[in-house]
Tab-separated table of C-alpha atoms in Angstrom:
chain	number	residue	atom	x	y	z
A	145	MET	CA	153.726	102.980	72.364
A	146	THR	CA	150.208	103.508	73.640
A	147	PRO	CA	149.073	107.057	72.867
A	148	HIS	CA	148.135	109.238	75.817
A	149	LEU	CA	144.380	109.670	76.058
A	150	ALA	CA	143.042	112.798	77.723
A	151	ALA	CA	140.455	112.180	80.416
A	152	ALA	CA	136.929	112.922	79.284
A	153	PRO	CA	135.323	115.897	81.009
A	154	PRO	CA	132.800	114.981	83.713
A	155	VAL	CA	129.132	114.794	82.751
A	156	SER	CA	127.995	115.626	86.286
A	157	VAL	CA	129.418	116.763	89.608
A	158	ARG	CA	127.753	116.561	93.019
A	159	VAL	CA	128.822	118.921	95.830
A	160	ARG	CA	127.713	119.205	99.457
A	161	ALA	CA	127.979	122.397	101.504
A	162	PRO	CA	127.006	122.962	105.145
A	163	GLY	CA	124.537	125.191	106.905
A	164	LYS	CA	125.857	127.243	109.794
A	165	VAL	CA	125.129	128.581	113.215
A	166	ASN	CA	126.501	131.916	114.414
A	167	LEU	CA	128.073	131.242	117.799
A	168	SER	CA	128.431	134.975	118.182
A	169	LEU	CA	127.026	137.732	115.990
A	170	ARG	CA	127.986	141.292	116.857
A	171	VAL	CA	126.414	143.968	114.694
A	172	GLY	CA	127.541	147.564	114.376
A	173	ALA	CA	125.434	150.572	113.458
A	174	ARG	CA	124.262	150.837	109.848
A	175	GLN	CA	126.801	152.642	107.665
A	176	ASP	CA	126.173	155.140	104.870
A	177	ASP	CA	126.405	152.342	102.282
A	178	GLY	CA	123.522	150.526	104.004
A	179	TYR	CA	125.694	147.712	105.381
A	180	HIS	CA	126.311	146.868	109.024
A	181	PRO	CA	129.861	146.050	110.156
A	182	LEU	CA	129.910	142.575	111.659
A	183	VAL	CA	132.132	140.458	113.833
A	184	THR	CA	130.792	136.924	113.843
A	185	ILE	CA	131.987	133.435	114.690
A	186	PHE	CA	130.558	130.842	112.327
A	187	GLN	CA	130.378	127.110	112.892
A	188	ALA	CA	129.431	124.759	110.061
A	189	VAL	CA	126.983	122.022	111.031
A	190	SER	CA	125.967	118.670	109.608
A	191	LEU	CA	122.752	119.913	107.970
A	192	VAL	CA	123.804	120.174	104.336
A	193	GLU	CA	122.722	121.401	100.936
A	194	GLU	CA	123.573	119.325	97.884
A	195	VAL	CA	123.961	120.737	94.380
A	196	HIS	CA	124.176	118.407	91.376
A	197	ALA	CA	125.655	120.135	88.301
A	198	GLN	CA	124.868	118.282	85.083
A	199	GLN	CA	126.300	118.759	81.614
A	200	VAL	CA	123.751	119.927	79.010
A	201	PRO	CA	124.003	120.520	75.242
A	202	ASP	CA	125.863	123.635	74.130
A	203	GLY	CA	123.607	126.657	74.071
A	204	SER	CA	121.102	125.234	76.579
A	205	GLY	CA	121.874	127.893	79.173
A	206	ILE	CA	121.198	127.515	82.888
A	207	SER	CA	118.281	125.677	84.463
A	208	VAL	CA	117.491	124.910	88.102
A	209	SER	CA	115.378	122.324	89.933
A	210	VAL	CA	114.828	121.940	93.683
A	211	THR	CA	113.788	119.086	95.989
A	212	GLY	CA	113.959	118.545	99.750
A	213	THR	CA	113.160	120.744	102.758
A	214	HIS	CA	110.895	123.703	101.846
A	215	ALA	CA	111.656	123.142	98.131
A	216	GLU	CA	108.387	124.787	97.143
A	217	ARG	CA	109.638	128.088	98.600
A	218	VAL	CA	112.799	128.192	96.489
A	219	PRO	CA	112.763	129.967	93.091
A	220	THR	CA	114.093	128.152	90.025
A	221	ASP	CA	114.764	131.232	87.882
A	222	SER	CA	117.673	133.664	87.682
A	223	SER	CA	116.890	134.976	91.183
A	224	ASN	CA	118.228	131.699	92.656
A	225	ILE	CA	121.767	132.052	93.957
A	226	VAL	CA	122.962	128.881	92.177
A	227	TRP	CA	121.966	130.445	88.848
A	228	GLN	CA	123.869	133.596	89.790
A	229	ALA	CA	126.890	131.525	90.884
A	230	ALA	CA	126.992	129.707	87.538
A	231	GLU	CA	126.718	132.985	85.635
A	232	ALA	CA	129.443	134.629	87.731
A	233	LEU	CA	131.875	131.743	87.280
A	234	ALA	CA	131.165	131.423	83.536
A	235	ARG	CA	131.713	135.148	83.061
A	236	TYR	CA	134.958	135.093	85.063
A	237	ALA	CA	136.348	131.973	83.358
A	238	GLY	CA	135.164	132.883	79.866
A	239	VAL	CA	133.079	129.755	79.334
A	240	ALA	CA	129.515	129.247	78.143
A	241	PRO	CA	127.018	129.136	81.064
A	242	ASP	CA	125.423	125.833	80.051
A	243	VAL	CA	124.418	123.666	83.030
A	244	HIS	CA	121.478	122.134	84.848
A	245	LEU	CA	121.690	122.619	88.623
A	246	ASP	CA	119.598	120.387	90.873
A	247	ILE	CA	119.412	121.450	94.529
A	248	VAL	CA	118.589	118.987	97.294
A	249	LYS	CA	117.772	121.087	100.343
A	250	GLY	CA	118.600	119.949	103.854
A	251	VAL	CA	118.897	123.368	105.528
A	252	PRO	CA	115.747	125.339	106.439
A	253	VAL	CA	114.795	128.164	104.062
A	254	ALA	CA	114.995	131.718	105.469
A	255	GLY	CA	115.921	130.225	108.834
A	256	GLY	CA	119.140	132.109	109.618
A	257	MET	CA	121.303	129.060	108.805
A	258	ALA	CA	122.635	130.200	105.399
A	259	GLY	CA	121.110	127.413	103.332
A	260	GLY	CA	120.973	129.644	100.273
A	261	SER	CA	124.581	130.692	100.805
A	262	ALA	CA	125.586	127.027	101.036
A	263	ASP	CA	123.850	126.506	97.681
A	264	GLY	CA	125.888	129.331	96.173
A	265	ALA	CA	129.141	127.896	97.473
A	266	ALA	CA	128.238	124.397	96.267
A	267	ALA	CA	127.264	125.676	92.809
A	268	LEU	CA	130.558	127.525	92.402
A	269	LEU	CA	132.562	124.420	93.271
A	270	ALA	CA	130.364	122.105	91.187
A	271	CYS	CA	130.474	124.270	88.060
A	272	ASP	CA	134.215	124.812	88.456
A	273	ALA	CA	134.698	121.021	88.435
A	274	LEU	CA	132.132	120.358	85.679
A	275	TRP	CA	133.528	122.989	83.320
A	276	GLU	CA	137.145	122.300	84.377
A	277	THR	CA	137.773	126.029	84.605
A	278	GLY	CA	140.787	125.655	86.911
A	279	VAL	CA	139.846	128.777	88.864
A	280	GLY	CA	141.984	129.108	91.979
A	281	ARG	CA	140.687	129.005	95.539
A	282	ALA	CA	141.284	132.715	96.123
A	283	GLU	CA	139.313	133.589	92.983
A	284	LEU	CA	136.445	131.298	94.038
A	285	MET	CA	136.381	133.053	97.404
A	286	ASP	CA	136.171	136.451	95.667
A	287	LEU	CA	133.322	135.216	93.466
A	288	ALA	CA	131.596	133.836	96.563
A	289	ALA	CA	131.832	137.184	98.344
A	290	GLY	CA	130.206	138.826	95.325
A	291	LEU	CA	127.201	136.500	95.708
A	292	GLY	CA	126.572	137.165	99.411
A	293	ALA	CA	128.270	137.758	102.734
A	294	ASP	CA	127.823	134.171	104.010
A	295	VAL	CA	128.797	132.380	100.779
A	296	PRO	CA	132.582	132.361	101.409
A	297	PHE	CA	132.004	130.532	104.688
A	298	GLY	CA	130.070	127.887	102.759
A	299	LEU	CA	133.308	127.154	100.910
A	300	VAL	CA	135.495	127.182	104.038
A	301	GLY	CA	133.297	125.510	106.679
A	302	HIS	CA	134.626	124.304	110.056
A	303	THR	CA	134.768	127.273	112.495
A	304	ALA	CA	135.828	130.758	111.430
A	305	VAL	CA	135.713	134.411	112.409
A	306	GLY	CA	133.994	136.674	109.884
A	307	THR	CA	134.525	140.429	109.739
A	308	GLY	CA	133.488	143.195	107.350
A	309	ARG	CA	130.048	142.050	106.163
A	310	GLY	CA	130.976	138.599	107.511
A	311	HIS	CA	132.798	137.694	104.285
A	312	LEU	CA	136.399	138.247	105.469
A	313	LEU	CA	137.280	134.963	107.141
A	314	THR	CA	139.946	133.778	109.551
A	315	PRO	CA	139.960	130.111	110.645
A	316	ALA	CA	139.289	129.538	114.352
A	317	MET	CA	140.512	126.553	116.336
A	318	ALA	CA	137.781	124.331	117.749
A	319	ARG	CA	138.545	121.106	119.589
A	320	GLY	CA	136.133	118.175	119.637
A	321	GLU	CA	132.513	117.940	118.531
A	322	PHE	CA	129.533	120.027	119.586
A	323	HIS	CA	125.947	118.784	119.585
A	324	TRP	CA	123.229	121.099	118.322
A	325	VAL	CA	119.445	121.012	118.106
A	326	PHE	CA	117.535	123.377	115.828
A	327	ALA	CA	113.886	124.367	116.181
A	328	VAL	CA	112.596	125.466	112.792
A	329	ARG	CA	109.534	127.464	111.758
A	330	ASP	CA	107.744	127.120	108.444
A	331	GLU	CA	107.420	130.897	108.336
A	332	GLY	CA	110.788	132.454	107.539
A	333	LEU	CA	112.100	135.893	108.454
A	334	PRO	CA	113.680	137.996	105.674
A	335	THR	CA	117.147	139.042	106.832
A	336	VAL	CA	116.691	142.581	105.515
A	337	GLU	CA	113.587	143.011	107.697
A	338	VAL	CA	115.378	141.746	110.804
A	339	PHE	CA	118.144	144.289	110.239
A	340	ARG	CA	115.543	147.024	109.739
A	341	VAL	CA	113.970	146.227	113.115
A	342	PHE	CA	117.465	146.008	114.634
A	343	ASP	CA	118.130	149.552	113.405
A	344	ASP	CA	114.844	150.776	114.899
A	345	VAL	CA	114.980	148.918	118.219
A	346	VAL	CA	118.668	148.407	119.013
A	347	GLY	CA	120.695	150.546	116.644
A	348	GLY	CA	124.121	149.037	117.286
A	349	THR	CA	127.360	150.743	118.215
A	350	PRO	CA	129.799	152.285	115.714
A	351	ASP	CA	132.447	149.641	116.416
A	352	VAL	CA	132.310	145.916	117.083
A	353	GLU	CA	135.300	143.936	118.275
A	354	LEU	CA	136.340	140.283	118.487
A	355	ALA	CA	137.777	141.030	121.933
A	356	ASP	CA	134.220	140.775	123.255
A	357	ASP	CA	134.292	137.051	122.390
A	358	THR	CA	137.466	136.064	124.241
A	359	GLU	CA	135.575	133.657	126.537
A	360	LEU	CA	133.863	132.019	123.569
A	361	MET	CA	137.128	131.537	121.657
A	362	GLN	CA	138.760	130.004	124.735
A	363	ALA	CA	135.858	127.569	125.092
A	364	LEU	CA	136.184	126.517	121.451
A	365	ARG	CA	139.925	125.884	121.792
A	366	ALA	CA	139.326	123.820	124.922
A	367	GLY	CA	136.396	121.875	123.481
A	368	ASP	CA	134.399	123.186	126.452
A	369	ALA	CA	130.706	122.898	125.567
A	370	VAL	CA	129.601	124.355	128.908
A	371	GLY	CA	131.769	127.424	128.408
A	372	LEU	CA	130.628	127.779	124.802
A	373	GLY	CA	126.979	127.612	125.808
A	374	ARG	CA	127.532	130.336	128.388
A	375	ALA	CA	129.227	132.613	125.814
A	376	LEU	CA	126.769	132.346	122.885
A	377	HIS	CA	125.733	135.828	121.727
A	378	ASN	CA	123.541	137.390	119.022
A	379	ASP	CA	122.925	141.117	118.660
A	380	LEU	CA	120.021	140.414	116.263
A	381	GLN	CA	118.186	138.271	118.812
A	382	ARG	CA	116.191	141.136	120.310
A	383	ALA	CA	114.992	142.244	116.864
A	384	THR	CA	114.033	138.694	115.911
A	385	LEU	CA	112.032	138.264	119.127
A	386	GLU	CA	110.285	141.588	118.469
A	387	MET	CA	109.146	140.220	115.112
A	388	MET	CA	108.218	136.754	116.371
A	389	PRO	CA	107.608	136.937	120.162
A	390	ASP	CA	106.526	133.302	120.546
A	391	LEU	CA	110.130	132.235	119.875
A	392	ALA	CA	110.792	133.134	123.522
A	393	ARG	CA	108.703	130.098	124.508
A	394	THR	CA	110.815	127.869	122.232
A	395	MET	CA	113.959	129.149	123.929
A	396	SER	CA	112.456	128.649	127.391
A	397	VAL	CA	111.561	124.999	126.710
A	398	ALA	CA	115.157	124.303	125.643
A	399	ARG	CA	116.552	125.947	128.774
A	400	ASP	CA	114.151	123.936	130.936
A	401	SER	CA	115.508	120.816	129.202
A	402	GLY	CA	119.021	121.657	130.374
A	403	ALA	CA	120.450	123.155	127.178
A	404	LEU	CA	123.939	124.563	127.748
A	405	GLY	CA	123.030	127.612	125.688
A	406	VAL	CA	120.118	128.769	123.555
A	407	ILE	CA	120.306	131.373	120.829
A	408	VAL	CA	118.532	132.692	117.745
A	409	SER	CA	120.501	131.351	114.767
A	410	GLY	CA	121.665	134.309	112.693
A	411	SER	CA	118.655	136.435	111.765
A	412	GLY	CA	116.243	133.668	112.796
A	413	PRO	CA	113.640	132.406	113.202
A	414	THR	CA	115.516	129.131	113.801
A	415	ILE	CA	116.446	128.589	117.457
A	416	ALA	CA	119.709	126.772	118.194
A	417	ALA	CA	120.275	124.877	121.438
A	418	LEU	CA	123.633	123.463	122.482
A	419	ALA	CA	123.437	120.038	124.127
A	420	ARG	CA	125.827	118.066	126.329
A	421	SER	CA	125.735	114.965	124.115
A	422	ARG	CA	123.894	113.311	121.248
A	423	GLN	CA	121.446	111.781	123.732
A	424	HIS	CA	120.825	115.146	125.366
A	425	ALA	CA	120.214	116.675	121.922
A	426	LEU	CA	117.534	114.069	121.274
A	427	ALA	CA	115.947	114.861	124.655
A	428	ILE	CA	115.792	118.605	123.847
A	429	ALA	CA	114.301	117.790	120.450
A	430	ALA	CA	111.644	115.627	122.120
A	431	SER	CA	110.805	118.446	124.553
A	432	TRP	CA	110.317	120.903	121.696
A	433	THR	CA	108.106	118.443	119.855
A	434	ALA	CA	106.017	117.672	122.967
A	435	ALA	CA	105.556	121.383	123.703
A	436	ASP	CA	104.565	122.073	120.086
A	437	VAL	CA	106.895	125.077	119.833
A	438	ALA	CA	108.522	124.213	116.489
A	439	ASP	CA	107.302	123.153	113.054
A	440	ALA	CA	110.326	120.874	112.629
A	441	VAL	CA	113.290	119.853	114.768
A	442	TYR	CA	116.765	118.821	113.614
A	443	CYS	CA	119.782	117.428	115.470
A	444	ALA	CA	123.234	118.138	114.078
A	445	THR	CA	126.896	118.242	115.012
A	446	GLY	CA	129.648	120.755	114.330
A	447	PRO	CA	132.093	121.742	113.157
A	448	THR	CA	131.949	120.140	109.701
A	449	PRO	CA	133.893	120.786	106.465
A	450	GLY	CA	132.990	123.365	103.857
A	451	ALA	CA	131.806	122.651	100.313
A	452	ARG	CA	133.288	119.447	98.899
A	453	VAL	CA	132.870	117.299	95.814
A	454	VAL	CA	131.172	114.009	96.722
A	455	GLN	CA	130.697	112.613	93.207
A	456	HIS	CA	132.666	113.456	90.067
């Protein structure tokens, strides 16, 4: 009888996780704990982060390298979220935190599209597979929430409603495919600063409710891009435009190009425009480039899946 041979543990795991656009972002007044209650509708898009977790000798610890979009702006020490994700998972699973994590960035840095959060989600999934920890999905989601409010959505992807700090997720039905164009700036906007200006300029109401997004949810269920474009909403948009007024010109060029809706993505400064089709998305991108109102332009589609292993 041939003896059973256990499968060798993987020497590397590659995971992709998506960036996002907030179709709606409703922000309540700052609470005593410093957080703002949120009701947001996320959609994952086809701009992705990739994290490659590689086995290293025992006792090597954690190391990080970065390539791709804005790589020079991403730290490679323990302040990087992938480092923190590896430490959190190792601590929870009781394993040694020995891994090299290579990030290939495809989502703009500090652009309101949760590229860093996608990295955190990808690192959790990659290290879980590399170390064969067997941590359940619910536990991974809890660890993700401990890393940042947008990290759980990086695991889930598709379209979802986020409440609390945005980390409590409920899947949302979305029919069909939506075409997006993103105008990116080299200069990012720190989320904490955008919220500070929001507090000063807007303030927010004590309560925020999903009921305000009934039209948007109906458009998603119907696959109605026109209706979705009409219903896009972002309470942080005014604060972002206060901090970077020339973004108004970027939004105006997209509207003049027939965009179905134009919105600041999350805390900005990325501007998201919803197009009728792939060809229309390319036309909006060309208009932005010709008007010189963006440092880079990306076309993408949504919704897309959350973090997934692409090489094991």
